[in-house]
mmCIF file of C-alpha atoms in Angstrom:
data_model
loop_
_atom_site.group_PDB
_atom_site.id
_atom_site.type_symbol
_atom_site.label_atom_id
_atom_site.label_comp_id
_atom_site.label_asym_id
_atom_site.label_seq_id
_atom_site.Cartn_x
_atom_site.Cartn_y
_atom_site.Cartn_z
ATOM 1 C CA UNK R 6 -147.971 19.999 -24.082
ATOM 2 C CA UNK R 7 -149.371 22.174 -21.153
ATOM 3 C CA UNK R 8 -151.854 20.044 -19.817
ATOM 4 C CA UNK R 9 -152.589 18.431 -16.885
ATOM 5 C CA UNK R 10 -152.428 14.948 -15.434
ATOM 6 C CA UNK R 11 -155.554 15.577 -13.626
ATOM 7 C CA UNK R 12 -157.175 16.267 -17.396
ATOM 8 C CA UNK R 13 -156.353 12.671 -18.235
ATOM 9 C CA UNK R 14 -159.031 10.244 -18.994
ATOM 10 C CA UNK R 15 -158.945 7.664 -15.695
ATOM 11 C CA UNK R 16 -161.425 4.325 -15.720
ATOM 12 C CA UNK R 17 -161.591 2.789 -12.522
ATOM 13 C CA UNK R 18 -161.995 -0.838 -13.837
ATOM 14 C CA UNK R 19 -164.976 -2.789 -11.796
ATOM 15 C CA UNK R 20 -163.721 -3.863 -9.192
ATOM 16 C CA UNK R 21 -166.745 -2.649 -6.355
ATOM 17 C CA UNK R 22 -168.362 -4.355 -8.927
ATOM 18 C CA UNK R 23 -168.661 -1.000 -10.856
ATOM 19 C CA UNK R 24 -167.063 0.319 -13.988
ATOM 20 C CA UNK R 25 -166.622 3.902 -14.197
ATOM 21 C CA UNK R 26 -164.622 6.921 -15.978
ATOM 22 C CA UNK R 27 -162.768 8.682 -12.635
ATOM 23 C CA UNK R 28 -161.989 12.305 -14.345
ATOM 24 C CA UNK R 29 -161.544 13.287 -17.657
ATOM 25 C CA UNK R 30 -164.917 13.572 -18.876
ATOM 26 C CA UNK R 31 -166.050 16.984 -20.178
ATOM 27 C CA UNK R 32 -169.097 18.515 -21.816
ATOM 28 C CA UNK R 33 -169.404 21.853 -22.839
ATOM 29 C CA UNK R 34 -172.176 24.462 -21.095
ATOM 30 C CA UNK R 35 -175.841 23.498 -22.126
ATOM 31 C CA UNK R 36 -174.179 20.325 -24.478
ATOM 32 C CA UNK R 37 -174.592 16.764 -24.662
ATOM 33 C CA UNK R 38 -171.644 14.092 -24.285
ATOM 34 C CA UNK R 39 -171.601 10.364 -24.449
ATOM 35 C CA UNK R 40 -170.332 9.335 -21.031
ATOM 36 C CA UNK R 41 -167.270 7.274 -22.100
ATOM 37 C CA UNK R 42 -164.977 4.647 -20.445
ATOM 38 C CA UNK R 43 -168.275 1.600 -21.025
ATOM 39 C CA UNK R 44 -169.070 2.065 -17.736
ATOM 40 C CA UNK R 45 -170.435 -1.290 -16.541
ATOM 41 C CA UNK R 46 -171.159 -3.665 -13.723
ATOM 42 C CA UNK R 47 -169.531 -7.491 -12.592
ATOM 43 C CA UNK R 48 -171.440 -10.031 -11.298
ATOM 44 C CA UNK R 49 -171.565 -8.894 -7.527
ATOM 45 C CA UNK R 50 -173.560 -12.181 -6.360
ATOM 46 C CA UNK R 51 -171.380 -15.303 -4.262
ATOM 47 C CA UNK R 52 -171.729 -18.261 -7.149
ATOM 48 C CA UNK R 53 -174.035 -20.269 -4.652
ATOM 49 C CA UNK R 54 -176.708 -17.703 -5.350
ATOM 50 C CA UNK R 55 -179.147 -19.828 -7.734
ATOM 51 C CA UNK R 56 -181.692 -17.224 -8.481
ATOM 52 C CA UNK R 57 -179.705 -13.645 -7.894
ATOM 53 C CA UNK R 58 -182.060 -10.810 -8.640
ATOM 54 C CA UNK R 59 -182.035 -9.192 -12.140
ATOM 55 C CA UNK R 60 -179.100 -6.701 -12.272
ATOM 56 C CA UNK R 61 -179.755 -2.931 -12.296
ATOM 57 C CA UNK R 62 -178.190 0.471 -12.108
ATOM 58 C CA UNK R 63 -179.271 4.086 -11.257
ATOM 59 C CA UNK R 64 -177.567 7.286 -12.084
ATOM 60 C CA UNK R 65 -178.245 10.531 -10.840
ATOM 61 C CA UNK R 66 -177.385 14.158 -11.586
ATOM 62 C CA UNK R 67 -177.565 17.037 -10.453
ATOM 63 C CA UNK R 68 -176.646 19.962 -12.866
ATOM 64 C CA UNK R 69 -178.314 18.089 -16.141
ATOM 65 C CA UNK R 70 -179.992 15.100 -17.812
ATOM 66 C CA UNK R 71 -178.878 11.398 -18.696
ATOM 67 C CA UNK R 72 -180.403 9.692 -21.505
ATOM 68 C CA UNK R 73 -179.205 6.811 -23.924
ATOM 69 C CA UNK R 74 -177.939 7.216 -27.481
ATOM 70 C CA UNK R 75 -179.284 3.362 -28.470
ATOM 71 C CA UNK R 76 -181.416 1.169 -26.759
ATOM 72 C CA UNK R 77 -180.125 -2.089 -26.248
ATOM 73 C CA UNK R 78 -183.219 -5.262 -26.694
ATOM 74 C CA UNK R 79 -184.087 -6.211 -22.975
ATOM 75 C CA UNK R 80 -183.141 -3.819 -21.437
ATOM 76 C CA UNK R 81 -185.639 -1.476 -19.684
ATOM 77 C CA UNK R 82 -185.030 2.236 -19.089
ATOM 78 C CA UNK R 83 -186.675 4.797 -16.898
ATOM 79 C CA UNK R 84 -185.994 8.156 -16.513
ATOM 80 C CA UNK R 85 -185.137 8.992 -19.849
ATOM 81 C CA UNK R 86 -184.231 12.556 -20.033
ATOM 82 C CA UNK R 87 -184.596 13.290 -16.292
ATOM 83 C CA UNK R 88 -181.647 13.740 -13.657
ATOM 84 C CA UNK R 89 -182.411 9.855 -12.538
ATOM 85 C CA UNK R 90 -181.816 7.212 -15.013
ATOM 86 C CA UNK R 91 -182.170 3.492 -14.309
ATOM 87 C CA UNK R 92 -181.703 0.963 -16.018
ATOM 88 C CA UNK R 93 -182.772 -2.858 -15.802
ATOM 89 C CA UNK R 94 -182.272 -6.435 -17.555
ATOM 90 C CA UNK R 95 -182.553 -9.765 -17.285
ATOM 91 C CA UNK R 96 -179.183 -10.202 -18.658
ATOM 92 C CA UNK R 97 -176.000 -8.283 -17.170
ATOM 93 C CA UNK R 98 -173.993 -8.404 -21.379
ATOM 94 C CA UNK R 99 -177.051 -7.019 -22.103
ATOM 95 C CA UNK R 100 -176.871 -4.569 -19.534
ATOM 96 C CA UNK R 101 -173.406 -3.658 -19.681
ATOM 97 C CA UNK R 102 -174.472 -3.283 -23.360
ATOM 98 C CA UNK R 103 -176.139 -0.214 -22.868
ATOM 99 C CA UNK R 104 -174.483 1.154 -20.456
ATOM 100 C CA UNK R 105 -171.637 2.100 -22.925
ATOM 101 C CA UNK R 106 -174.863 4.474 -24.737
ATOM 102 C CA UNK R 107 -175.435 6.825 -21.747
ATOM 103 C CA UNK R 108 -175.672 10.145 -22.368
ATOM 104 C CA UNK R 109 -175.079 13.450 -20.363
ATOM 105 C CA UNK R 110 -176.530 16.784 -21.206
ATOM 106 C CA UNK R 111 -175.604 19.638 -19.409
ATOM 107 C CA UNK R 112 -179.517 21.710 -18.251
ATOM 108 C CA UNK R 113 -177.600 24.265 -15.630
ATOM 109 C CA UNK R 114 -175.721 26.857 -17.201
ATOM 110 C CA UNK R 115 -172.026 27.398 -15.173
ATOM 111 C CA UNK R 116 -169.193 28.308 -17.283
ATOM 112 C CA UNK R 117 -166.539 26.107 -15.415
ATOM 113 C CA UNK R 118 -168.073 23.888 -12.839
ATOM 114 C CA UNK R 119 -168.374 19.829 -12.371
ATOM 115 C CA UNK R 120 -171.359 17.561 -11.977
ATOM 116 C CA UNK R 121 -170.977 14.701 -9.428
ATOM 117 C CA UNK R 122 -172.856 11.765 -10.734
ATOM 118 C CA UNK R 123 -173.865 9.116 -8.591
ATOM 119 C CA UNK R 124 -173.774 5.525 -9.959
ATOM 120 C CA UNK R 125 -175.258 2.682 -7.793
ATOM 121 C CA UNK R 126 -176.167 -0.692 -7.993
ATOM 122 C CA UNK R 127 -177.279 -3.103 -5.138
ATOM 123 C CA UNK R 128 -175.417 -2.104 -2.381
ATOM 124 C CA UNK R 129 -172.542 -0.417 -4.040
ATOM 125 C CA UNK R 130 -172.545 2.932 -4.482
ATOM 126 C CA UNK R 131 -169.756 5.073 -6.816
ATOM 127 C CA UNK R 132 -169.488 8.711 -8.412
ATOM 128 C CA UNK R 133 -167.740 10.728 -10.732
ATOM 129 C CA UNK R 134 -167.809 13.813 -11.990
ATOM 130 C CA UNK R 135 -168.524 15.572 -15.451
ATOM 131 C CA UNK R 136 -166.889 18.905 -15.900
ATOM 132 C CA UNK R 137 -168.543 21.476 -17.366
ATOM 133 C CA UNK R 138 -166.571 23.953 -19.203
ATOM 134 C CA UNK R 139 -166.081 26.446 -22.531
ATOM 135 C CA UNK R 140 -162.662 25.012 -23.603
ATOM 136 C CA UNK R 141 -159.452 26.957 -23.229
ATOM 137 C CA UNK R 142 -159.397 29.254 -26.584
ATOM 138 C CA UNK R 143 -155.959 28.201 -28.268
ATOM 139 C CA UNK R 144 -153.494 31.373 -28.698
ATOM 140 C CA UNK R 145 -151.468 31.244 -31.637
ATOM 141 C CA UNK R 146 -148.682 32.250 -32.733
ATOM 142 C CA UNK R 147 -146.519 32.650 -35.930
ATOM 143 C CA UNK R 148 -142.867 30.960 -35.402
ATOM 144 C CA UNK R 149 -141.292 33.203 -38.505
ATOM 145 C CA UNK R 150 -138.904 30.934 -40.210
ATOM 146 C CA UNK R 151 -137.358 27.945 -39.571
ATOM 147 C CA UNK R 152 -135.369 27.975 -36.266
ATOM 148 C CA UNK R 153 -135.853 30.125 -33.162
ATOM 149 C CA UNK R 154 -137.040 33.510 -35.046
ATOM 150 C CA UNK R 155 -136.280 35.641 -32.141
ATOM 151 C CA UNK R 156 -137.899 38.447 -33.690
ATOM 152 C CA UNK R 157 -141.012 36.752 -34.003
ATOM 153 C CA UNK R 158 -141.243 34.718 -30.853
ATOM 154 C CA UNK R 159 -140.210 37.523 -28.037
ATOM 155 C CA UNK R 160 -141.093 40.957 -27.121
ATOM 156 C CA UNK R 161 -138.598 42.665 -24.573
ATOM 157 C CA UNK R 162 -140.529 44.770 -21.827
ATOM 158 C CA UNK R 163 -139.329 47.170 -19.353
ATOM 159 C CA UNK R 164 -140.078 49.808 -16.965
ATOM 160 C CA UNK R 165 -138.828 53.370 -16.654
ATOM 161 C CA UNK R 166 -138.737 56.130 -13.863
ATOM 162 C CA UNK R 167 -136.702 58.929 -14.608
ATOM 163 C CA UNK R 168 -133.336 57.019 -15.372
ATOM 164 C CA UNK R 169 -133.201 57.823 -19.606
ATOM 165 C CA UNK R 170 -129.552 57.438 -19.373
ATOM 166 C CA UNK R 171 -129.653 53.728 -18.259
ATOM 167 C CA UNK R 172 -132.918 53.448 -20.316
ATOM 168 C CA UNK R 173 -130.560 54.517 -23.315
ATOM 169 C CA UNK R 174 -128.277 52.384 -22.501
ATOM 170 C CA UNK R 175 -130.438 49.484 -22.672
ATOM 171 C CA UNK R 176 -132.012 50.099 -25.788
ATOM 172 C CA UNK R 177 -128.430 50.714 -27.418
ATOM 173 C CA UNK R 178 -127.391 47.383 -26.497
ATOM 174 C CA UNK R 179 -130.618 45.520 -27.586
ATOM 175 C CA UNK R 180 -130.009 46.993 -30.672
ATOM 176 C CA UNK R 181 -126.319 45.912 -31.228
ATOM 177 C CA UNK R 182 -127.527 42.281 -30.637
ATOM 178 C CA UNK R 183 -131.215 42.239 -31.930
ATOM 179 C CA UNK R 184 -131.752 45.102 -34.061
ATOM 180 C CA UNK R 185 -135.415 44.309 -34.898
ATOM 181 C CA UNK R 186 -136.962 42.603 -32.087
ATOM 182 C CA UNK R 187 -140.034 44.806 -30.380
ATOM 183 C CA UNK R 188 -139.087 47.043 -27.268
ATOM 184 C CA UNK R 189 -141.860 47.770 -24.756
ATOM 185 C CA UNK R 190 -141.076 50.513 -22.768
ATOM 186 C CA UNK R 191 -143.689 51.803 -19.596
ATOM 187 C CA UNK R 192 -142.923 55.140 -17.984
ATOM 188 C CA UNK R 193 -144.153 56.861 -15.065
ATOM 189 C CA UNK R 194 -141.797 59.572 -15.267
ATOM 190 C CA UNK R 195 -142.909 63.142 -14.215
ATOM 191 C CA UNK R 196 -141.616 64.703 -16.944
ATOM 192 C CA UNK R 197 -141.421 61.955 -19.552
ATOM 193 C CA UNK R 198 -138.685 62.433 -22.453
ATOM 194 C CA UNK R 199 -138.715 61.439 -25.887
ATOM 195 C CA UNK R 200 -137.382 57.939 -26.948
ATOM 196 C CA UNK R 201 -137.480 57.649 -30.762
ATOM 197 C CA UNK R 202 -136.233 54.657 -32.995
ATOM 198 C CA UNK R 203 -137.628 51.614 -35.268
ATOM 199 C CA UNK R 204 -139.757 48.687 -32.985
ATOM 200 C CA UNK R 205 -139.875 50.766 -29.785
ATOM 201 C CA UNK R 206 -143.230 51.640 -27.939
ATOM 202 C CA UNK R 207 -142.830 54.105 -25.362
ATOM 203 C CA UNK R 208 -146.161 54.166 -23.066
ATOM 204 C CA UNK R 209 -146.713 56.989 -20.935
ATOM 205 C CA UNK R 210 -148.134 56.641 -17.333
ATOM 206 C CA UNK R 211 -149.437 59.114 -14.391
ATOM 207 C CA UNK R 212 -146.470 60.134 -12.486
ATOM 208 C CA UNK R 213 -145.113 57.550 -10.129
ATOM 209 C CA UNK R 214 -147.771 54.943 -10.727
ATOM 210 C CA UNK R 215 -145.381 52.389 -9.369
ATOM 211 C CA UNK R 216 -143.592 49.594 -11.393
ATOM 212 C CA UNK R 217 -146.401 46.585 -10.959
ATOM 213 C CA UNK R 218 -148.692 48.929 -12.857
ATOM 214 C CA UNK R 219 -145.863 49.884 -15.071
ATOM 215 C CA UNK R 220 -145.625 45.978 -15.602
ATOM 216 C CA UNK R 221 -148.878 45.591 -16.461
ATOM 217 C CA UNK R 222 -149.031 47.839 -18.650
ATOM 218 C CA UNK R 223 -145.832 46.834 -20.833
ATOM 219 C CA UNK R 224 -147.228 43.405 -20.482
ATOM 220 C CA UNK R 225 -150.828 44.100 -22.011
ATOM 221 C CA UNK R 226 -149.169 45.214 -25.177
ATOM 222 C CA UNK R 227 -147.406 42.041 -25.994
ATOM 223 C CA UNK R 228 -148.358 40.223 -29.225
ATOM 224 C CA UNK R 229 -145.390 37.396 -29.420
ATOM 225 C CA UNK R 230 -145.407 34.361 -27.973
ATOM 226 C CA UNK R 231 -143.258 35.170 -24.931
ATOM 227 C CA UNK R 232 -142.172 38.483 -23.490
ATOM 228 C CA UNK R 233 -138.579 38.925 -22.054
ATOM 229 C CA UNK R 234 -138.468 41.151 -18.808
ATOM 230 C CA UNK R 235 -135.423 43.653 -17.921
ATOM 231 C CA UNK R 236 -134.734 46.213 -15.536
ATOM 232 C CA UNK R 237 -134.002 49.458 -17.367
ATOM 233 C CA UNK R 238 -130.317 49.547 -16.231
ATOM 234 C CA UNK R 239 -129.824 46.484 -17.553
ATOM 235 C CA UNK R 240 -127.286 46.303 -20.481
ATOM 236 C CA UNK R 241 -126.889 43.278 -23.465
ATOM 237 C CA UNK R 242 -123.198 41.437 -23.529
ATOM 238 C CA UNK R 243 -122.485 39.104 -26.829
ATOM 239 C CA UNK R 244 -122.924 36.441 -23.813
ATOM 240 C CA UNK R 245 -126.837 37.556 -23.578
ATOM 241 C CA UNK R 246 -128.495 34.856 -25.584
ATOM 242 C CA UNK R 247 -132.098 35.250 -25.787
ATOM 243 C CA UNK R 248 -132.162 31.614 -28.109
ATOM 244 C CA UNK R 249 -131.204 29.361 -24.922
ATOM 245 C CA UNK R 250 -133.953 30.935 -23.221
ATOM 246 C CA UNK R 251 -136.432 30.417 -25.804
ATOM 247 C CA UNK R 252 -135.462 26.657 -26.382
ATOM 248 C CA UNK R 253 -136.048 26.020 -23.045
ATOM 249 C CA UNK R 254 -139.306 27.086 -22.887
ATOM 250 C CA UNK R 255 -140.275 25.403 -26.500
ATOM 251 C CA UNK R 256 -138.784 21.971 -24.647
ATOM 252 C CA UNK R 257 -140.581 22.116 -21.542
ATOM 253 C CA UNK R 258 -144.084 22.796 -20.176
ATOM 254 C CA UNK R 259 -142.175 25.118 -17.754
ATOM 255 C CA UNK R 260 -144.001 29.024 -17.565
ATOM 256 C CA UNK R 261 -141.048 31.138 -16.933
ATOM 257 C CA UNK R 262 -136.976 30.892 -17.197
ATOM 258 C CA UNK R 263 -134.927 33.162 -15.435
ATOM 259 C CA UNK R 264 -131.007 34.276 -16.821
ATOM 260 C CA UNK R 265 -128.195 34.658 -15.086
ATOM 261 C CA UNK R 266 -127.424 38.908 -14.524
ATOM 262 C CA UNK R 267 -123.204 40.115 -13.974
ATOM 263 C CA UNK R 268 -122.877 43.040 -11.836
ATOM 264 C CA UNK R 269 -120.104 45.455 -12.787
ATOM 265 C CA UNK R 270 -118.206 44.614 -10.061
ATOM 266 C CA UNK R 271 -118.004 40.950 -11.748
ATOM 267 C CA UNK R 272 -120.324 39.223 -9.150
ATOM 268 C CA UNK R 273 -122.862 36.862 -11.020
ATOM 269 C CA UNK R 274 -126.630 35.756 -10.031
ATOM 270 C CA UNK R 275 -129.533 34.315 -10.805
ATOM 271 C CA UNK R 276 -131.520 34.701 -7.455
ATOM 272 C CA UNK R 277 -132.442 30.964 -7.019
ATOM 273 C CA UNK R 278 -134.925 31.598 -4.687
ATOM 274 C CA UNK R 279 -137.321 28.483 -2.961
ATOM 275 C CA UNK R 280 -140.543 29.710 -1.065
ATOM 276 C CA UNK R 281 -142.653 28.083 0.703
ATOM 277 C CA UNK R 282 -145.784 29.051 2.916
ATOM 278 C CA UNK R 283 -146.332 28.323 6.721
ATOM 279 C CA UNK R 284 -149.491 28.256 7.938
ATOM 280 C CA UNK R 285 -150.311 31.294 10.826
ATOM 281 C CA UNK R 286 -153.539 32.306 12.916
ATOM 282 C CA UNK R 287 -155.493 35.354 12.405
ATOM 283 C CA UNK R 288 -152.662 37.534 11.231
ATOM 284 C CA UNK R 289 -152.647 35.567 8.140
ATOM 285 C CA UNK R 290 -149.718 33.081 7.005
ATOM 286 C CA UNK R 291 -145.968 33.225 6.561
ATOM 287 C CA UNK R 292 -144.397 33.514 3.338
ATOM 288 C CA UNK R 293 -140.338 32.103 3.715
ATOM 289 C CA UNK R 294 -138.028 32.653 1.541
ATOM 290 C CA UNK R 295 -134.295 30.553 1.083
ATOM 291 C CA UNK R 296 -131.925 30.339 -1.161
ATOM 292 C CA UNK R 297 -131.672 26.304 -3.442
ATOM 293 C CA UNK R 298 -133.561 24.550 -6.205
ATOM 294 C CA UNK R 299 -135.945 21.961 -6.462
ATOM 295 C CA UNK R 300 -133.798 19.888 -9.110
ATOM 296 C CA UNK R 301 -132.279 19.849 -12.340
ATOM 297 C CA UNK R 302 -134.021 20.302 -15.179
ATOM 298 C CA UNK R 303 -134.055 17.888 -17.888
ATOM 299 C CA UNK R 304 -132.055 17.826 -20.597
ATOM 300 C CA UNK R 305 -130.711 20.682 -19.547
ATOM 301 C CA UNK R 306 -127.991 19.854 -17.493
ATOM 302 C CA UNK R 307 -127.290 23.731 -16.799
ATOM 303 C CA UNK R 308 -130.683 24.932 -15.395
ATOM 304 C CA UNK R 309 -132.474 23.894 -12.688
ATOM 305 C CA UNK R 310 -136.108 24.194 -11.587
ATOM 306 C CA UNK R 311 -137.304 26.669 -8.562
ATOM 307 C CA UNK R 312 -139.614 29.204 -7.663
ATOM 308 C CA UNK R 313 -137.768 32.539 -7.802
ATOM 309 C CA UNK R 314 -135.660 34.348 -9.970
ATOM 310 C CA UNK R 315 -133.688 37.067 -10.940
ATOM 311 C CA UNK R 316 -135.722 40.130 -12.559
ATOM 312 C CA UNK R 317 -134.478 38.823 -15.960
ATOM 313 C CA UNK R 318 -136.919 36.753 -17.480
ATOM 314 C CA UNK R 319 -138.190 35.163 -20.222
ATOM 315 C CA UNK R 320 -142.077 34.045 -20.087
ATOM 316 C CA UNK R 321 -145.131 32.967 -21.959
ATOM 317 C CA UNK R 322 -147.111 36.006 -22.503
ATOM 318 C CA UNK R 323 -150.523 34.295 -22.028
ATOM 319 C CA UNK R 324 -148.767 32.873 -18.452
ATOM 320 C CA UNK R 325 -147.924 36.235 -17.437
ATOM 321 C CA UNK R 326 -151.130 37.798 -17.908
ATOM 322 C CA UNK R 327 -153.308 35.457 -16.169
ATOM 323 C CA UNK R 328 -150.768 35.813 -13.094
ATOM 324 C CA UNK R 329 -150.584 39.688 -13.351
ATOM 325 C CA UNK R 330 -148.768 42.172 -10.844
ATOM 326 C CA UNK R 331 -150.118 43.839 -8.089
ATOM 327 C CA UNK R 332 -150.167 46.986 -8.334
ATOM 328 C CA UNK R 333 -150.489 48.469 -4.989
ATOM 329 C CA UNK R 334 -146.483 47.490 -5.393
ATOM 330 C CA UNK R 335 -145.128 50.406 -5.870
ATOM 331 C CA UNK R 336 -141.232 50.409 -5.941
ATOM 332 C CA UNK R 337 -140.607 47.520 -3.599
ATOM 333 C CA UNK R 338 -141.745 45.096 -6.059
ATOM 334 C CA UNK R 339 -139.699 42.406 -6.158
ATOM 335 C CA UNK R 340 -138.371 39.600 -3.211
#
């Protein structure tokens, strides 16, 4: 559901006269894959050539070896198990044949890196590239029962500095709506107070550590699915419905949804923010901020899609922590 387009598997059918697979292949570090896609050649001779020369191919590596899984009758190889491969026949079925049998194996050890292999055959010349990876571990999670088990899927997380009474607040009002969902509470207090009650973790930091760290902190202590991020003087209304936030995130391959936040003078936002960065000289470049959207989201006719929001968010936990928080951000932390 989260992957790429440029993870696809792309053939660029022969048309140079080569065959060959444009992305998509992978091989794990120090491993062996069968090059796929039947990469191949077309006849690349005008039809008035009587006697054209007997068709053959070289591939080279760089970062590992190319061999064949089956040799194909009349076809001869050299280079077997070396960076340079080449193969010849009098026959191009036959050498099209084995072409669909070549081999890569990985001999450089890189954890995430490509090989560019070149693929030539009288006077055309083609690459593509191998990538070399350890496959993204799969994080798991259990969904609880059937439906949106919001107990299960979210953690809430906040951050605390010296305001208990709003903190209070906050927790009392979770509570009224979610009684037993998990709240994550980091506080760099100077003189820290108690907070006491079931599914509540209150971490203690060094005095005015700032509220990135504070972030990052609540954050690394997450064990749902997705973690839902409030302000500490924020306060749940029977209108605060963590399900519409979680079915948009099930639905889509989007990261991060942000809600809407009512001010108690009545005013309403949800900080739809655009950015966009302008290139600059030595000084470095230009980060602009305006208000709008890219466009509406799909099937959901209420939300749209943009790049900032309101600190009121629900996220993928896994998301969140590769991004992280800076925290040399103190207390102006946010846009």
């Amino acid at each position: 559901r989260v992957q790429s387009p440029a993870d696809r598997l792309l053939i660029v059918r022969a048309n140079s006269p080569l065959e060959y697979p444009a992305q998509g292949v992978e091989v794990r570090p120090l491993q062996t894959v069968l090059v796929p896609g039947c990469p191949g050649v077309s006849q690349a001779w005008p039809p008035w050539v009587s006697c054209p020369p007997p068709p053959q191919v070289n591939l080279t590596a760089t970062m590992g070896t190319l061999a064949v899984a089956a040799v194909v009758e009349g076809v001869e190889l050299q280079g077997e198990g070396q960076p340079r491969l080449s193969l010849a026949a009098a026959h191009l079925d036959h050498l099209n044949r084995q072409l669909q049998f070549v081999t890569y194996t990985n001999t450089l050890f890189h954890p995430d890196t490509a090989d560019i292999v070149q693929f030539s055959t009288d006077g055309h010349d083609a690459a593509f590239a191998i990538r070399i990876r350890h496959p993204p571990t799969p994080r798991l999670y259990g969904p609880g029962p059937a439906g949106y088990n919001i107990t299960a899927l979210v953690t809430i997380a906040t951050k605390t500095f010296l305001r208990y009474d709003k903190l209070r607040g906050l927790i009392a009002s979770i509570r009224r709506f979610y009684p037993s969902v998990t709240i994550v509470v980091a506080d760099d207090s100077q003189r820290p107070e108690p907070l006491q009650g079931p599914h509540l973790e209150h971490y203690l930091m060094p005095f005015g550590k700032g509220w990135f760290a504070g972030r990052n902190l609540a954050v690394s202590q997450v064990t749902t699915k997705y973690v839902l991020w409030v302000d500490d003087d924020f306060i749940f209304t029977p209108r605060t419905r963590l399900e519409k936030l979680v079915d948009v995130l099930e639905k889509t391959s989007l990261d991060l949804v942000g809600g809407a936040v009512r001010e108690i003078t009545g005013y309403t936002t949800t900080y739809r923010q655009r950015l966009s960065v302008r290139g600059g000289g030595a000084g470095g470049d230009c980060l602009r901020t305006r208000p709008g959207f890219h466009h509406r989201l799909a099937g959901f006719p209420a939300c749209v899609v943009t790049d900032g929001v309101v600190n009121f968010f629900l996220a993928r936990t896994d998301k969140v922590r590769q991004v992280g928080f800076d925290p040399r951000l103190r207390r102006v932390a946010h846009l």
